[in-house]
Amino acid sequence: MKQIKYVMALAAFMFLGACAAENTQDTEVPEIIEADIQLPEEINPGEAYQLQVAVSQGDEAVTDANEVVFELWNDSKGGDSIQVEASHTEEGIYEMNHTFDESGVYTLQTHVTARSLHIMPKRQFHVGEVTEEQVKKAEENAGNQQSGHMDGHEAGGHH
């Protein structure tokens, strides 16, 4: 009788262990998506530039992103941002062309949706000769800027 109880307990333990092993496979977390914003070293007003983001997952370039949108603010002036859907140009590189009208402190935020993940990295940079007044104004405005990318989308959802 003791042997039967022992065999039953062992069988139950093995069954539960197998179920736990199955469940861990179902909840495997995918590698994170990374987006590296790449800007020219120097940007001057009145000249056209390519703004790029390199999107990857682990060692693999992401060529199948659902959406990559560039959102650009002039932090020195404040106000609304512009949004431009990026073009995929080569292995994991998405870009937009832009000409900056004036000097100032700007922020570029990329909205990347790929492989069921969404990331929104930001990078602040200078265009042309920036004055102390523009830097001070940018610091004040940067905290107030909010992305307009999700406007019109339902809470919790993304197209």
mmCIF file of C-alpha atoms in Angstrom:
data_model
loop_
_atom_site.group_PDB
_atom_site.id
_atom_site.type_symbol
_atom_site.label_atom_id
_atom_site.label_comp_id
_atom_site.label_asym_id
_atom_site.label_seq_id
_atom_site.Cartn_x
_atom_site.Cartn_y
_atom_site.Cartn_z
ATOM 1 C CA MET A 1 0.000 0.000 0.000
ATOM 2 C CA LYS A 2 2.844 2.388 0.811
ATOM 3 C CA GLN A 3 4.391 1.631 -2.569
ATOM 4 C CA ILE A 4 1.176 2.517 -4.399
ATOM 5 C CA LYS A 5 0.948 5.870 -2.547
ATOM 6 C CA TYR A 6 4.611 6.514 -3.314
ATOM 7 C CA VAL A 7 4.145 5.685 -7.024
ATOM 8 C CA MET A 8 0.990 7.857 -7.202
ATOM 9 C CA ALA A 9 2.748 10.798 -5.535
ATOM 10 C CA LEU A 10 5.723 10.432 -7.875
ATOM 11 C CA ALA A 11 3.428 10.257 -10.920
ATOM 12 C CA ALA A 12 1.529 13.374 -9.792
ATOM 13 C CA PHE A 13 4.794 15.238 -9.210
ATOM 14 C CA MET A 14 6.082 14.297 -12.668
ATOM 15 C CA PHE A 15 2.762 15.308 -14.274
ATOM 16 C CA LEU A 16 2.810 18.734 -12.568
ATOM 17 C CA GLY A 17 6.452 19.215 -13.537
ATOM 18 C CA ALA A 18 5.607 18.504 -17.174
ATOM 19 C CA CYS A 19 2.738 21.014 -17.074
ATOM 20 C CA ALA A 20 5.000 23.679 -15.590
ATOM 21 C CA ALA A 21 7.611 23.063 -18.302
ATOM 22 C CA GLU A 22 4.917 23.441 -20.987
ATOM 23 C CA ASN A 23 3.713 26.743 -19.530
ATOM 24 C CA THR A 24 7.191 28.292 -19.470
ATOM 25 C CA GLN A 25 7.519 27.709 -23.197
ATOM 26 C CA ASP A 26 4.259 29.556 -23.879
ATOM 27 C CA THR A 27 5.344 32.674 -21.969
ATOM 28 C CA GLU A 28 8.741 33.161 -23.576
ATOM 29 C CA VAL A 29 9.517 36.877 -23.762
ATOM 30 C CA PRO A 30 10.704 38.122 -27.174
ATOM 31 C CA GLU A 31 13.928 40.090 -27.447
ATOM 32 C CA ILE A 32 13.366 43.829 -27.211
ATOM 33 C CA ILE A 33 13.273 46.035 -30.268
ATOM 34 C CA GLU A 34 15.994 48.681 -30.318
ATOM 35 C CA ALA A 35 15.919 51.938 -32.272
ATOM 36 C CA ASP A 36 19.094 53.977 -32.666
ATOM 37 C CA ILE A 37 18.377 57.527 -33.868
ATOM 38 C CA GLN A 38 21.129 58.603 -36.256
ATOM 39 C CA LEU A 39 21.596 62.293 -37.033
ATOM 40 C CA PRO A 40 24.270 64.212 -38.928
ATOM 41 C CA GLU A 41 27.018 65.572 -36.676
ATOM 42 C CA GLU A 42 26.235 69.129 -37.748
ATOM 43 C CA ILE A 43 22.872 70.449 -38.967
ATOM 44 C CA ASN A 44 22.415 73.923 -40.443
ATOM 45 C CA PRO A 45 19.191 75.764 -41.268
ATOM 46 C CA GLY A 46 18.140 75.834 -44.916
ATOM 47 C CA GLU A 47 19.857 72.551 -45.865
ATOM 48 C CA ALA A 48 18.119 69.199 -46.479
ATOM 49 C CA TYR A 49 19.130 66.289 -44.244
ATOM 50 C CA GLN A 50 18.304 62.610 -43.893
ATOM 51 C CA LEU A 51 17.213 61.740 -40.354
ATOM 52 C CA GLN A 52 17.490 58.001 -39.726
ATOM 53 C CA VAL A 53 16.676 55.345 -37.164
ATOM 54 C CA ALA A 54 18.279 51.893 -37.203
ATOM 55 C CA VAL A 55 15.789 49.299 -35.926
ATOM 56 C CA SER A 56 16.969 45.918 -34.685
ATOM 57 C CA GLN A 57 15.948 42.975 -32.539
ATOM 58 C CA GLY A 58 18.968 41.229 -31.082
ATOM 59 C CA ASP A 59 21.481 40.872 -33.929
ATOM 60 C CA GLU A 60 18.774 41.032 -36.615
ATOM 61 C CA ALA A 61 17.851 44.162 -38.588
ATOM 62 C CA VAL A 62 14.084 44.749 -38.496
ATOM 63 C CA THR A 63 12.941 45.137 -42.103
ATOM 64 C CA ASP A 64 9.268 44.391 -41.436
ATOM 65 C CA ALA A 65 8.211 47.132 -38.994
ATOM 66 C CA ASN A 66 4.463 47.778 -39.005
ATOM 67 C CA GLU A 67 5.018 51.511 -38.534
ATOM 68 C CA VAL A 68 7.908 53.933 -38.091
ATOM 69 C CA VAL A 69 6.928 57.575 -37.583
ATOM 70 C CA PHE A 70 9.282 60.477 -36.954
ATOM 71 C CA GLU A 71 7.916 63.227 -34.717
ATOM 72 C CA LEU A 72 9.858 66.483 -34.598
ATOM 73 C CA TRP A 73 9.606 69.469 -32.221
ATOM 74 C CA ASN A 74 11.386 72.812 -32.096
ATOM 75 C CA ASP A 75 11.896 72.969 -28.323
ATOM 76 C CA SER A 76 13.185 76.545 -28.590
ATOM 77 C CA LYS A 77 9.809 77.726 -29.929
ATOM 78 C CA GLY A 78 7.410 75.268 -28.319
ATOM 79 C CA GLY A 79 4.144 74.459 -30.048
ATOM 80 C CA ASP A 80 3.008 71.546 -32.131
ATOM 81 C CA SER A 81 5.148 68.804 -33.585
ATOM 82 C CA ILE A 82 5.259 67.537 -37.134
ATOM 83 C CA GLN A 83 4.896 63.841 -37.896
ATOM 84 C CA VAL A 84 6.268 62.051 -40.931
ATOM 85 C CA GLU A 85 6.012 58.377 -41.763
ATOM 86 C CA ALA A 86 9.506 57.051 -42.380
ATOM 87 C CA SER A 87 10.596 55.113 -45.449
ATOM 88 C CA HIS A 88 12.485 51.828 -45.156
ATOM 89 C CA THR A 89 15.648 52.322 -47.210
ATOM 90 C CA GLU A 90 17.894 49.365 -46.380
ATOM 91 C CA GLU A 91 18.417 46.640 -43.800
ATOM 92 C CA GLY A 92 16.601 48.028 -40.749
ATOM 93 C CA ILE A 93 17.231 51.699 -41.652
ATOM 94 C CA TYR A 94 14.174 53.956 -41.770
ATOM 95 C CA GLU A 95 14.502 57.610 -42.741
ATOM 96 C CA MET A 96 12.874 60.915 -43.521
ATOM 97 C CA ASN A 97 14.214 63.980 -45.316
ATOM 98 C CA HIS A 98 13.826 67.322 -43.603
ATOM 99 C CA THR A 99 14.988 70.896 -44.043
ATOM 100 C CA PHE A 100 15.153 72.939 -40.846
ATOM 101 C CA ASP A 101 13.970 76.521 -41.363
ATOM 102 C CA GLU A 102 15.744 78.025 -38.365
ATOM 103 C CA SER A 103 18.369 77.502 -35.683
ATOM 104 C CA GLY A 104 17.261 76.082 -32.371
ATOM 105 C CA VAL A 105 17.068 73.120 -30.048
ATOM 106 C CA TYR A 106 14.966 70.296 -31.496
ATOM 107 C CA THR A 107 13.714 66.916 -30.303
ATOM 108 C CA LEU A 108 13.221 63.935 -32.595
ATOM 109 C CA GLN A 109 11.095 61.096 -31.284
ATOM 110 C CA THR A 110 10.640 57.919 -33.292
ATOM 111 C CA HIS A 111 7.544 55.776 -32.862
ATOM 112 C CA VAL A 112 8.439 52.224 -33.877
ATOM 113 C CA THR A 113 5.869 49.428 -33.940
ATOM 114 C CA ALA A 114 7.331 46.080 -34.938
ATOM 115 C CA ARG A 115 6.763 42.445 -34.030
ATOM 116 C CA SER A 116 4.043 43.211 -31.468
ATOM 117 C CA LEU A 117 6.256 45.735 -29.651
ATOM 118 C CA HIS A 118 6.174 49.555 -29.565
ATOM 119 C CA ILE A 119 9.059 51.836 -28.573
ATOM 120 C CA MET A 120 9.437 55.625 -28.647
ATOM 121 C CA PRO A 121 13.046 56.758 -28.188
ATOM 122 C CA LYS A 122 13.838 60.506 -28.218
ATOM 123 C CA ARG A 123 16.928 62.513 -29.014
ATOM 124 C CA GLN A 124 17.476 66.243 -28.539
ATOM 125 C CA PHE A 125 19.908 68.097 -30.827
ATOM 126 C CA HIS A 126 20.944 71.552 -32.042
ATOM 127 C CA VAL A 127 20.423 73.089 -35.467
ATOM 128 C CA GLY A 128 22.801 75.909 -36.411
ATOM 129 C CA GLU A 129 24.176 78.387 -33.902
ATOM 130 C CA VAL A 130 22.036 78.148 -30.755
ATOM 131 C CA THR A 131 21.789 81.068 -28.320
ATOM 132 C CA GLU A 132 21.623 80.798 -24.522
ATOM 133 C CA GLU A 133 18.069 82.150 -24.720
ATOM 134 C CA GLN A 134 17.064 79.336 -27.107
ATOM 135 C CA VAL A 135 18.606 76.722 -24.789
ATOM 136 C CA LYS A 136 16.777 78.173 -21.771
ATOM 137 C CA LYS A 137 13.470 78.291 -23.665
ATOM 138 C CA ALA A 138 14.031 74.708 -24.888
ATOM 139 C CA GLU A 139 14.538 73.502 -21.311
ATOM 140 C CA GLU A 140 11.237 75.118 -20.301
ATOM 141 C CA ASN A 141 9.341 73.782 -23.319
ATOM 142 C CA ALA A 142 10.828 70.256 -23.354
ATOM 143 C CA GLY A 143 8.989 69.324 -20.167
ATOM 144 C CA ASN A 144 5.693 70.546 -21.636
ATOM 145 C CA GLN A 145 5.963 68.830 -25.030
ATOM 146 C CA GLN A 146 3.688 65.855 -25.488
ATOM 147 C CA SER A 147 3.597 63.484 -28.375
ATOM 148 C CA GLY A 148 0.616 63.960 -30.644
ATOM 149 C CA HIS A 149 1.213 60.580 -32.300
ATOM 150 C CA MET A 150 -1.381 58.726 -30.239
ATOM 151 C CA ASP A 151 -4.107 61.386 -30.671
ATOM 152 C CA GLY A 152 -7.196 59.826 -32.140
ATOM 153 C CA HIS A 153 -6.238 56.292 -31.121
ATOM 154 C CA GLU A 154 -8.329 54.382 -28.636
ATOM 155 C CA ALA A 155 -6.792 53.792 -25.209
ATOM 156 C CA GLY A 156 -4.707 50.649 -25.156
ATOM 157 C CA GLY A 157 -4.894 50.180 -28.894
ATOM 158 C CA HIS A 158 -2.688 51.108 -31.799
ATOM 159 C CA HIS A 159 -3.511 50.720 -35.419
#
